[in-house]
Short mmCIF file of N, CA and C and ligand atoms in Angstrom, two decimals:
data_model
loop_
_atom_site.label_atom_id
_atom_site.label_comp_id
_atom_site.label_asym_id
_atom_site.label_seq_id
_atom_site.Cartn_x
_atom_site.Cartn_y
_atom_site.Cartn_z
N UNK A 1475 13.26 16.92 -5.04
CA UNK A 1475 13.32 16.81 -6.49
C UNK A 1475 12.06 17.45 -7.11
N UNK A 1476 11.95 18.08 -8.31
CA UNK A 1476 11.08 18.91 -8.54
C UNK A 1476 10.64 18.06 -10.01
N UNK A 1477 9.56 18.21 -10.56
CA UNK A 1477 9.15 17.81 -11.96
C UNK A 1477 10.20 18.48 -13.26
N UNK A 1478 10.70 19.21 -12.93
CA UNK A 1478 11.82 19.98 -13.87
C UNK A 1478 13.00 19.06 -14.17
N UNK A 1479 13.11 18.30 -13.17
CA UNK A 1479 14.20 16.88 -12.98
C UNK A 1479 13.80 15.95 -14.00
N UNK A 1480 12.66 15.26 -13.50
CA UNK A 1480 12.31 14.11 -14.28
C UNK A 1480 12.20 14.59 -15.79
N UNK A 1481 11.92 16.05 -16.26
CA UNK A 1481 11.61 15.84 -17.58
C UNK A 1481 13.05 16.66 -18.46
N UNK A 1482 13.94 17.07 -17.44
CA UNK A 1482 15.14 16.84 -18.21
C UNK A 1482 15.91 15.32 -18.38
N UNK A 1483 15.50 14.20 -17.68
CA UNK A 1483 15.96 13.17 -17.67
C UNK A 1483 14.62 12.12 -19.06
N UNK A 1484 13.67 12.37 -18.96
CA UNK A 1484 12.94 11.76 -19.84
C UNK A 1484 12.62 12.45 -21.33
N UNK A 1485 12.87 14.20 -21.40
CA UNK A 1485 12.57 14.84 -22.60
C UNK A 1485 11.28 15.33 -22.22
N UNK A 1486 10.77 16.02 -23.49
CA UNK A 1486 9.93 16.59 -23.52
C UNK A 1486 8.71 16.20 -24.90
N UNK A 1487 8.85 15.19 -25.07
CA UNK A 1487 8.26 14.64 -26.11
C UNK A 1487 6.38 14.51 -25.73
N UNK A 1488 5.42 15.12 -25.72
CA UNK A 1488 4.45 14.97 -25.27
C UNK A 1488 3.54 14.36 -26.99
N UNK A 1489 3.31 12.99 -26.74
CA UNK A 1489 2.05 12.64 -27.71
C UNK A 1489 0.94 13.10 -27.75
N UNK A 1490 0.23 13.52 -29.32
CA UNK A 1490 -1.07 14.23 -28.82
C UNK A 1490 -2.06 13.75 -30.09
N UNK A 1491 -3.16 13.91 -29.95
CA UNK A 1491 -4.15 13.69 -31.08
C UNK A 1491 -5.12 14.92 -31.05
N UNK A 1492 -6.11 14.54 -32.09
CA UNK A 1492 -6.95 15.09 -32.76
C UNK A 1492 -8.00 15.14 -32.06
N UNK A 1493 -8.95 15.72 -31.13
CA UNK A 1493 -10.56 15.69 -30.82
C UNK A 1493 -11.68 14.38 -31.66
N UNK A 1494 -10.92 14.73 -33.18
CA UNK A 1494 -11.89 14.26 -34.25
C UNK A 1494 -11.13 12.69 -34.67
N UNK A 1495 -9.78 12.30 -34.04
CA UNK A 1495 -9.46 11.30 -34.55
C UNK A 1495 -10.45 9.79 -33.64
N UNK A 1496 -10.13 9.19 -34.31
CA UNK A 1496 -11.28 7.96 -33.83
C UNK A 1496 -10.60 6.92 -32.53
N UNK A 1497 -11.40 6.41 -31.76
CA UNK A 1497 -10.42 5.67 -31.12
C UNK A 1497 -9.72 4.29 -31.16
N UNK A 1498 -10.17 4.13 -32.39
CA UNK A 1498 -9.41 3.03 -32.95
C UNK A 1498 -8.13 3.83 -33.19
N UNK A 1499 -7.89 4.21 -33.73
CA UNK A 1499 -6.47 5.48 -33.89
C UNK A 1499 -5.87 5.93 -32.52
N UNK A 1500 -6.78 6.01 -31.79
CA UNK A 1500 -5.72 6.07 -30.28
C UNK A 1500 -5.58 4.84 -30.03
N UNK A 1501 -6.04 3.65 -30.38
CA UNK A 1501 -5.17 2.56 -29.51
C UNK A 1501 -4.05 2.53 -30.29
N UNK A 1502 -4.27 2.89 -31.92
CA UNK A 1502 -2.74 2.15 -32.34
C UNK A 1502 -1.93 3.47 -32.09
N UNK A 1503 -2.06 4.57 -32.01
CA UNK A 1503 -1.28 5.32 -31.16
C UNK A 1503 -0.80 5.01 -29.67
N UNK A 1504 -1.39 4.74 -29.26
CA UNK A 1504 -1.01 4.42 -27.76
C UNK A 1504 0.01 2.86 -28.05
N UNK A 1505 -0.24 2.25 -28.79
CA UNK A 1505 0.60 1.10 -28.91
C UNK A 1505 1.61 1.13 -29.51
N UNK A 1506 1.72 2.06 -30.80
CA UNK A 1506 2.78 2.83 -31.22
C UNK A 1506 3.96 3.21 -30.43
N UNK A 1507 3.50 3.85 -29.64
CA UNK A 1507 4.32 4.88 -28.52
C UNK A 1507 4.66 4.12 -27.19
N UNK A 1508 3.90 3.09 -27.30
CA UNK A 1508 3.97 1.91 -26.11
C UNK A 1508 4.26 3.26 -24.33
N UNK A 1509 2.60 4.00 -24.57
CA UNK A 1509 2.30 4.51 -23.82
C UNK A 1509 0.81 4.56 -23.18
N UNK A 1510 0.30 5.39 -21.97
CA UNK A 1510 -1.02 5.32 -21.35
C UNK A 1510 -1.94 6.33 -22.05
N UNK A 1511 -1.42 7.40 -22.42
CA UNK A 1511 -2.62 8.47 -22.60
C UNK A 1511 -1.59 9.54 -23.84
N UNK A 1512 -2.94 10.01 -24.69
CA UNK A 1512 -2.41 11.16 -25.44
C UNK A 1512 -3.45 12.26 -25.32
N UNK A 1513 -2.67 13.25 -25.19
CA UNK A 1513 -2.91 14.87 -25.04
C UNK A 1513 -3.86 15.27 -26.32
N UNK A 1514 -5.03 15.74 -25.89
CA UNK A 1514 -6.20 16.09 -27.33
C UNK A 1514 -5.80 17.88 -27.41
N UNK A 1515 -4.87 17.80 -28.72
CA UNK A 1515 -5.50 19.51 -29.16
C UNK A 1515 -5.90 19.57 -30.19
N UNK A 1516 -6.51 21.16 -30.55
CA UNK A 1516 -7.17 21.79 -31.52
C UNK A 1516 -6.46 23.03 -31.82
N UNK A 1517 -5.93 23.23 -32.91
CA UNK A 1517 -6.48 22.52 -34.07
C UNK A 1517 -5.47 21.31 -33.98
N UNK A 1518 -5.31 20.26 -34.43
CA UNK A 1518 -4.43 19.63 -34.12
C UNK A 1518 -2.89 19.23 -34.68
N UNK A 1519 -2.36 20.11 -34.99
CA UNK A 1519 -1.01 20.05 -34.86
C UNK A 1519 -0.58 21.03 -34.15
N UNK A 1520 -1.47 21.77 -33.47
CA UNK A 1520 -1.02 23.00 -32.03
C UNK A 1520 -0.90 22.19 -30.86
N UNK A 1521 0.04 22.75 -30.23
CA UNK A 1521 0.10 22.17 -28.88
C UNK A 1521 -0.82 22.74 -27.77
N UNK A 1522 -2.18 23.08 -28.53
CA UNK A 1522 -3.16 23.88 -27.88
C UNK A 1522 -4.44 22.55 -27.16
N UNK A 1523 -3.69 22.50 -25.46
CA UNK A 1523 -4.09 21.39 -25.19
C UNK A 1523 -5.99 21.82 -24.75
N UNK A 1524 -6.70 20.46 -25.30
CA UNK A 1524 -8.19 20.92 -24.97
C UNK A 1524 -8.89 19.77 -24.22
N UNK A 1525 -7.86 18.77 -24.24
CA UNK A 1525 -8.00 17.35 -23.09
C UNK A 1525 -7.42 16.60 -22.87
N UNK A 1526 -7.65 15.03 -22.40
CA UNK A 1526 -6.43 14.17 -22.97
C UNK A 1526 -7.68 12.52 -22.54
N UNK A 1527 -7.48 11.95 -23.21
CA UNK A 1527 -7.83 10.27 -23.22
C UNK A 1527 -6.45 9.58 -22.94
N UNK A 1528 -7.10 8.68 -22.27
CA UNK A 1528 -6.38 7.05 -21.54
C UNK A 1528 -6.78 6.18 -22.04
N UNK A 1529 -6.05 5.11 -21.58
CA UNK A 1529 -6.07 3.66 -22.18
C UNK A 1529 -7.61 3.49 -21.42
N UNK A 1530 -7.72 3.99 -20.01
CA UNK A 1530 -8.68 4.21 -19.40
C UNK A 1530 -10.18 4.48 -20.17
N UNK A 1531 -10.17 5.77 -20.60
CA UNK A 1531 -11.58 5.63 -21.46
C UNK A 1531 -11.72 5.00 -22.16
N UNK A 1532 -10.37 4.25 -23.17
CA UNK A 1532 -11.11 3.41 -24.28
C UNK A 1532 -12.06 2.08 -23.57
N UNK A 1533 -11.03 2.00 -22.60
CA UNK A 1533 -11.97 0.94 -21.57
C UNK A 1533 -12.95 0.68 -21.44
N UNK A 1534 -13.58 2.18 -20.79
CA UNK A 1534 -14.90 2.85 -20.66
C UNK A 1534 -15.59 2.84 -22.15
N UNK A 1535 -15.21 3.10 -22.84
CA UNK A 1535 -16.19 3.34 -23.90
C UNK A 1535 -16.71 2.19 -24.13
N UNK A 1536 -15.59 0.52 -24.76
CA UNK A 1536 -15.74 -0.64 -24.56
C UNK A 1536 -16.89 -0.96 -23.54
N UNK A 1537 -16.78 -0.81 -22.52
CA UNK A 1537 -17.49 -1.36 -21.44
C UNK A 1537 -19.19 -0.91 -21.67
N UNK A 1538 -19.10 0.30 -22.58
CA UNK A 1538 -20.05 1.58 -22.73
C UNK A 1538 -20.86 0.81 -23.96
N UNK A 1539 -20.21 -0.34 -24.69
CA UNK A 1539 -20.65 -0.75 -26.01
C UNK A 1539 -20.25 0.51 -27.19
N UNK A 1540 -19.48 1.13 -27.02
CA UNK A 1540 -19.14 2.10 -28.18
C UNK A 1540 -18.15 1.57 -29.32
N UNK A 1541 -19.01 0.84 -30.04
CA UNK A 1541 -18.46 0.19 -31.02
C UNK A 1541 -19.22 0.25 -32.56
N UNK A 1542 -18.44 0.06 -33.57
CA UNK A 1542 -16.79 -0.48 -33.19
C UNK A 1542 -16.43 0.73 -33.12
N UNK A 1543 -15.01 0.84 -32.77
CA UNK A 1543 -13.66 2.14 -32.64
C UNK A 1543 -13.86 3.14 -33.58
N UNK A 1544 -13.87 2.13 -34.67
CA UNK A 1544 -13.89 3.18 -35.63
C UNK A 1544 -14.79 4.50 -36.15
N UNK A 1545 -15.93 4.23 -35.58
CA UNK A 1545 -16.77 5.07 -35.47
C UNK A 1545 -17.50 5.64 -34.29
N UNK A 1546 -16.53 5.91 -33.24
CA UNK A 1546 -16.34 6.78 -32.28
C UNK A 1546 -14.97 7.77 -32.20
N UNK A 1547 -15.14 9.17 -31.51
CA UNK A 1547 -14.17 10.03 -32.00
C UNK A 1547 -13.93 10.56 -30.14
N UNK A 1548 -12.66 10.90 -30.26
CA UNK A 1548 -12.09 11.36 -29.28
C UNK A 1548 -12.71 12.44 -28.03
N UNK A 1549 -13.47 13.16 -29.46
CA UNK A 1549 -14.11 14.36 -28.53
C UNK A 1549 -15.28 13.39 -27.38
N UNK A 1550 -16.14 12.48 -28.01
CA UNK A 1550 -17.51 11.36 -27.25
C UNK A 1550 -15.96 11.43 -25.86
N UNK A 1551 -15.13 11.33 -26.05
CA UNK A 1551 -14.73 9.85 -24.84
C UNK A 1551 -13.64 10.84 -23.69
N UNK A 1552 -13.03 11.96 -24.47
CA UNK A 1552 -12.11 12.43 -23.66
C UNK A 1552 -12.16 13.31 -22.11
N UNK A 1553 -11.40 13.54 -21.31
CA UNK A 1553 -11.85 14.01 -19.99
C UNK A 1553 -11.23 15.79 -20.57
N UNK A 1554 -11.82 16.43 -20.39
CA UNK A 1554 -12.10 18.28 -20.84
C UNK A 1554 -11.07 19.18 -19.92
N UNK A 1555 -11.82 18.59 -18.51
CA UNK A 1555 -10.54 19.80 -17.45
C UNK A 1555 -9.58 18.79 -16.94
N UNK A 1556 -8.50 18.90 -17.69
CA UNK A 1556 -7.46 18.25 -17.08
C UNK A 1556 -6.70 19.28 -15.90
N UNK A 1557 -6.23 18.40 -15.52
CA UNK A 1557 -5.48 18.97 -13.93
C UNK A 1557 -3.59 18.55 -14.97
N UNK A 1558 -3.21 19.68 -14.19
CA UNK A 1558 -2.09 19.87 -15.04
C UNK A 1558 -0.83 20.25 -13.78
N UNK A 1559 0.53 20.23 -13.98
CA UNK A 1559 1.39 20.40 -12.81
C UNK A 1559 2.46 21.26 -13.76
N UNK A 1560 3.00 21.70 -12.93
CA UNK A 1560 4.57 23.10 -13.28
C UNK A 1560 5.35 22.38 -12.78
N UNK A 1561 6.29 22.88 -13.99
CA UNK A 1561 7.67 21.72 -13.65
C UNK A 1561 8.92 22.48 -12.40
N UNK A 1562 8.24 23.45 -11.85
CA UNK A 1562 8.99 23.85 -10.15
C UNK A 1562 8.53 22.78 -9.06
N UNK A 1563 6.92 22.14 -9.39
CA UNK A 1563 6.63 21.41 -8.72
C UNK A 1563 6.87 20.30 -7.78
N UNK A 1564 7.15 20.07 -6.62
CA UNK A 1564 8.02 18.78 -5.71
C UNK A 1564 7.09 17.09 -6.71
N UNK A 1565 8.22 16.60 -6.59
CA UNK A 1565 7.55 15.00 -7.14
C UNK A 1565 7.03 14.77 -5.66
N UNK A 1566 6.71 14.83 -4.45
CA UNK A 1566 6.18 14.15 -3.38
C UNK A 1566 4.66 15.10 -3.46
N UNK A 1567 4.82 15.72 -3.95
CA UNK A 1567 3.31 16.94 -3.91
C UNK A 1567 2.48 16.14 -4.94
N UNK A 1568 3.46 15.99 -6.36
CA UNK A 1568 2.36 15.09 -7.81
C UNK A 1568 2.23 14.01 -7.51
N UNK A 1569 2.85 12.90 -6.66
CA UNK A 1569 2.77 12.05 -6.11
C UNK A 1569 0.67 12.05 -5.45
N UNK A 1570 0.96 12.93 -4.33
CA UNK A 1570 -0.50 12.99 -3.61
C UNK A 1570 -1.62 13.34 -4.86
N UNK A 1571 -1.26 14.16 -5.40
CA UNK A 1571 -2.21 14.64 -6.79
C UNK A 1571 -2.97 13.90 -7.63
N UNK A 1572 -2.13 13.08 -7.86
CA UNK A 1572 -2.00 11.79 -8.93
C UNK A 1572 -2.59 10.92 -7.75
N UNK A 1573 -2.48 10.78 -6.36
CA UNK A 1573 -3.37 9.03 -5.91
C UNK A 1573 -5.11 9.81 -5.69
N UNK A 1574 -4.27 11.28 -4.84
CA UNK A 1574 -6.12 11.86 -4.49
C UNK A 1574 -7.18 11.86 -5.65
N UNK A 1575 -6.34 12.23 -7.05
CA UNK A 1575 -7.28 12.29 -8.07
C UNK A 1575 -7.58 10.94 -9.04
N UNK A 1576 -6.99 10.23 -8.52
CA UNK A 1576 -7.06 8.71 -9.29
C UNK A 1576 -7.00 8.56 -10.41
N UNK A 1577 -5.58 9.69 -11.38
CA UNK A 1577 -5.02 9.99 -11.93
C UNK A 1577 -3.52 9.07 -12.29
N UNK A 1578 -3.08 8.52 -13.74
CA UNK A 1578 -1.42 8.57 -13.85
C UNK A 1578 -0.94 9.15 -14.63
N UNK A 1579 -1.88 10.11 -15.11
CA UNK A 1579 -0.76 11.62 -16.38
C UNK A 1579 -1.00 12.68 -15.77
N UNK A 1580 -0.01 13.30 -16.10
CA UNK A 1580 -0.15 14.85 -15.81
C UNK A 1580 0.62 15.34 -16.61
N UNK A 1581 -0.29 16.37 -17.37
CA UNK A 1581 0.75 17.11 -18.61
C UNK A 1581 1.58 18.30 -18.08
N UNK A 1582 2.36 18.79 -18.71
CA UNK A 1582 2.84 19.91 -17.34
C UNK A 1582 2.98 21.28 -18.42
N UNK A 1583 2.62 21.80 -17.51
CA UNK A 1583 2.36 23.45 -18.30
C UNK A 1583 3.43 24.52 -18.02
N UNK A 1584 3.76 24.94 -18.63
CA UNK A 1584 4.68 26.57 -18.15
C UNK A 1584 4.30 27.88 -18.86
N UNK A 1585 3.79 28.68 -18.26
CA UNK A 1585 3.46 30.08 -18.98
C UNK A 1585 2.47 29.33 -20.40
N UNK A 1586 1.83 29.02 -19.84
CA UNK A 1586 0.14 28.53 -20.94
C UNK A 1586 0.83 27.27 -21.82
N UNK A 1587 2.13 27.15 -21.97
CA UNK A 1587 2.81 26.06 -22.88
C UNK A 1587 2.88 25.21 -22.44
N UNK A 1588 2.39 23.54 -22.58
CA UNK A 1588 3.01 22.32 -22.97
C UNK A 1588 4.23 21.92 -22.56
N UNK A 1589 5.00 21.83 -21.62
CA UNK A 1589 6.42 20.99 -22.14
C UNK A 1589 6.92 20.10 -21.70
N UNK A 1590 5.84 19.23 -21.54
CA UNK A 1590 6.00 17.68 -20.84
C UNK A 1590 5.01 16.82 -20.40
N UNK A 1591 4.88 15.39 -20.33
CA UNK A 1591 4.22 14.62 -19.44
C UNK A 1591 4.84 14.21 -18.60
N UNK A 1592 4.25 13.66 -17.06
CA UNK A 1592 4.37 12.96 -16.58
C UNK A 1592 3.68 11.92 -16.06
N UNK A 1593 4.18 10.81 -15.57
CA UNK A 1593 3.07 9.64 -15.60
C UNK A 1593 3.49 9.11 -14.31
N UNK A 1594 2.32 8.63 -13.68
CA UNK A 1594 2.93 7.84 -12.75
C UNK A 1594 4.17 6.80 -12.16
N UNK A 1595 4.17 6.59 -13.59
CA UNK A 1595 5.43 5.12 -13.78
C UNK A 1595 6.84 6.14 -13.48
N UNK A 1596 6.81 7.43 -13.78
CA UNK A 1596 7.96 8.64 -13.99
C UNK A 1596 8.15 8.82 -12.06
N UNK A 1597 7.18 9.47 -12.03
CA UNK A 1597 7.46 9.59 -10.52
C UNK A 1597 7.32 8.70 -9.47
N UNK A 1598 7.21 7.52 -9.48
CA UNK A 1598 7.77 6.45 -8.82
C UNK A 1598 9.21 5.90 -9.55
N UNK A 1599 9.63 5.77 -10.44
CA UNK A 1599 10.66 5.62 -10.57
C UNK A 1599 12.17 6.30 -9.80
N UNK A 1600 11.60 7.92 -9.85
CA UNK A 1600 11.68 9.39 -9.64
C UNK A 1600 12.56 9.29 -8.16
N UNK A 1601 11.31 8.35 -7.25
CA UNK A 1601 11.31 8.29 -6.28
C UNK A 1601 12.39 7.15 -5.86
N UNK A 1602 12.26 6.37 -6.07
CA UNK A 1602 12.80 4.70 -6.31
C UNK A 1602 14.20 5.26 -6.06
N UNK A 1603 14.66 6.33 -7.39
CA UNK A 1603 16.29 6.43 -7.71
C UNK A 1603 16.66 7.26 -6.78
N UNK A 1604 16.02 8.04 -5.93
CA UNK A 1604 16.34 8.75 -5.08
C UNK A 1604 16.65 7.95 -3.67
N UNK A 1605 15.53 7.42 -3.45
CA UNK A 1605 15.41 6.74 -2.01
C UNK A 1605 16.84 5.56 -2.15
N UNK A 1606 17.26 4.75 -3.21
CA UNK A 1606 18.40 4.26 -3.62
C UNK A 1606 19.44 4.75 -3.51
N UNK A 1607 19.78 5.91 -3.88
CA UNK A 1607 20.84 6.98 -3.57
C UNK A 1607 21.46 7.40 -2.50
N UNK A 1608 19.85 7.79 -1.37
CA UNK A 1608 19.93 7.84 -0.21
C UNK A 1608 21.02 7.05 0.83
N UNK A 1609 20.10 5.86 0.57
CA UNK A 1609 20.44 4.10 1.17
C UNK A 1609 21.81 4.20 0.78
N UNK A 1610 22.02 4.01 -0.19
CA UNK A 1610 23.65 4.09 -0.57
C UNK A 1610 24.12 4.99 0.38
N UNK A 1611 24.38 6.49 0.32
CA UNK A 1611 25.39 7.13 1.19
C UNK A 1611 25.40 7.15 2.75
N UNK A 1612 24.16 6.64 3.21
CA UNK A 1612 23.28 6.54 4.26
C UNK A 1612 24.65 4.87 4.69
N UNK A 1613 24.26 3.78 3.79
CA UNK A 1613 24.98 2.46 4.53
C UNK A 1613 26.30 3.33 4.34
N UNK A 1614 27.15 3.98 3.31
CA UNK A 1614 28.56 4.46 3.09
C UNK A 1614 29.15 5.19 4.21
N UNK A 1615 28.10 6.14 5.07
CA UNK A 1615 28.71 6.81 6.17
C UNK A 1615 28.66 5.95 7.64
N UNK A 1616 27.59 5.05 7.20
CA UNK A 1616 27.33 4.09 8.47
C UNK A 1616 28.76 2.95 8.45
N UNK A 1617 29.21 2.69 7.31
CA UNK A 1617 29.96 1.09 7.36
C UNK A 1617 31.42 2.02 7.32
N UNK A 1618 31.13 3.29 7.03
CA UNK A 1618 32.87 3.61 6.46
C UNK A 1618 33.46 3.28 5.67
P1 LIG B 2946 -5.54 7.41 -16.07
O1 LIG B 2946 -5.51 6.78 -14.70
O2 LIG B 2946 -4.49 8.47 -16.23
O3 LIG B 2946 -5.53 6.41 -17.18
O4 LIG B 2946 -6.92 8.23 -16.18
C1 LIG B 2946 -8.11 7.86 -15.55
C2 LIG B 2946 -9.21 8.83 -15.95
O5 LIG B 2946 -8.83 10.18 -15.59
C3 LIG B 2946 -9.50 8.91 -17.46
O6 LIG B 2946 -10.87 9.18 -17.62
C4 LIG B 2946 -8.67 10.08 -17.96
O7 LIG B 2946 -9.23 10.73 -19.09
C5 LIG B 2946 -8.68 10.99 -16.76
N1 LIG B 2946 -7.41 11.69 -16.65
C6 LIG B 2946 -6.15 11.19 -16.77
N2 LIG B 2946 -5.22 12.11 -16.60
C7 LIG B 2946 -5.90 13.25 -16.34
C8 LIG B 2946 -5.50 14.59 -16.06
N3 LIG B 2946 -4.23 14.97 -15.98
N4 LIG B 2946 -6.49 15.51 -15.88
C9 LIG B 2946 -7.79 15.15 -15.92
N5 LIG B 2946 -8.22 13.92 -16.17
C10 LIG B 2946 -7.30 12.98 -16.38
#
């Protein structure tokens, strides 16, 4: 199964913010969307990706005393070189990607464009419905 799978089955809807928006604004984005991470571009209504923040850094920042929210901005907190995957890509390859890099997004790129996330929760699921599938035709040829 390739990443091209999962994001014809989930869409292509990638959330994104502003560098300059605050992170009080990414949590209620992230709670909004009742998701982990949004994609930082510039200028920002381009899908011109330049990072991405997690529920993760707000963490960090918290932990960092960067308070309050409101007067901290995306650019202080976000991670710069994101690691990114092509949607030809095997889900057992983003799988290793995602534990080696201690990573659960990956935005996915095609020809310099944007056209998807994926998250950990995606490709274990990914996996789940497959290995299920399996089992099924697997007991079907065994029981007759
Ligand atoms: P996560 O486990 O996805 O919440 O992210 C943990 C840390 O890795 C945070 O500091 C994120 O900003 C960073 N991070 C998450 N996804 C990526 C990615 N695709 N590329 C680079 N850094 C990332």
């Amino acid at each position: 199964m390739l990443l091209r799978d999962i994001l014809h089955a989930k869409g292509a809807a990638v959330h994104t913010v502003s560098p300059d928006a605050t992170l009080a604004e990414v949590v209620h984005r992230l709670v909004e969307h009742n998701c982990g991470s949004l994609v930082v571009c510039e200028p920002a209504d381009s899908m011109q990706m330049v990072g991405i923040i997690t529920e993760r850094d707000i963490l960090r920042a918290c932990a960092a005393g960067r308070m309050p929210l409101t007067a901290h901005t995306v650019r202080e907190c976000m991670t710069c070189n994101v690691v990114t995957g092509s949607p030809s890509q095997p889900v057992e390859e983003t799988m290793g990607v995602l534990t080696a890099k201690r990573i659960r997004h990956m935005p996915i790129v095609e020809q310099n464009r944007l056209v998807g996330i994926i998250s950990i929760g995606d490709v274990v699921k990914a996996q789940h419905d497959e290995l299920t599938m399996e089992n099924h035709y697997l007991k079907n040829y065994l029981l007759g």
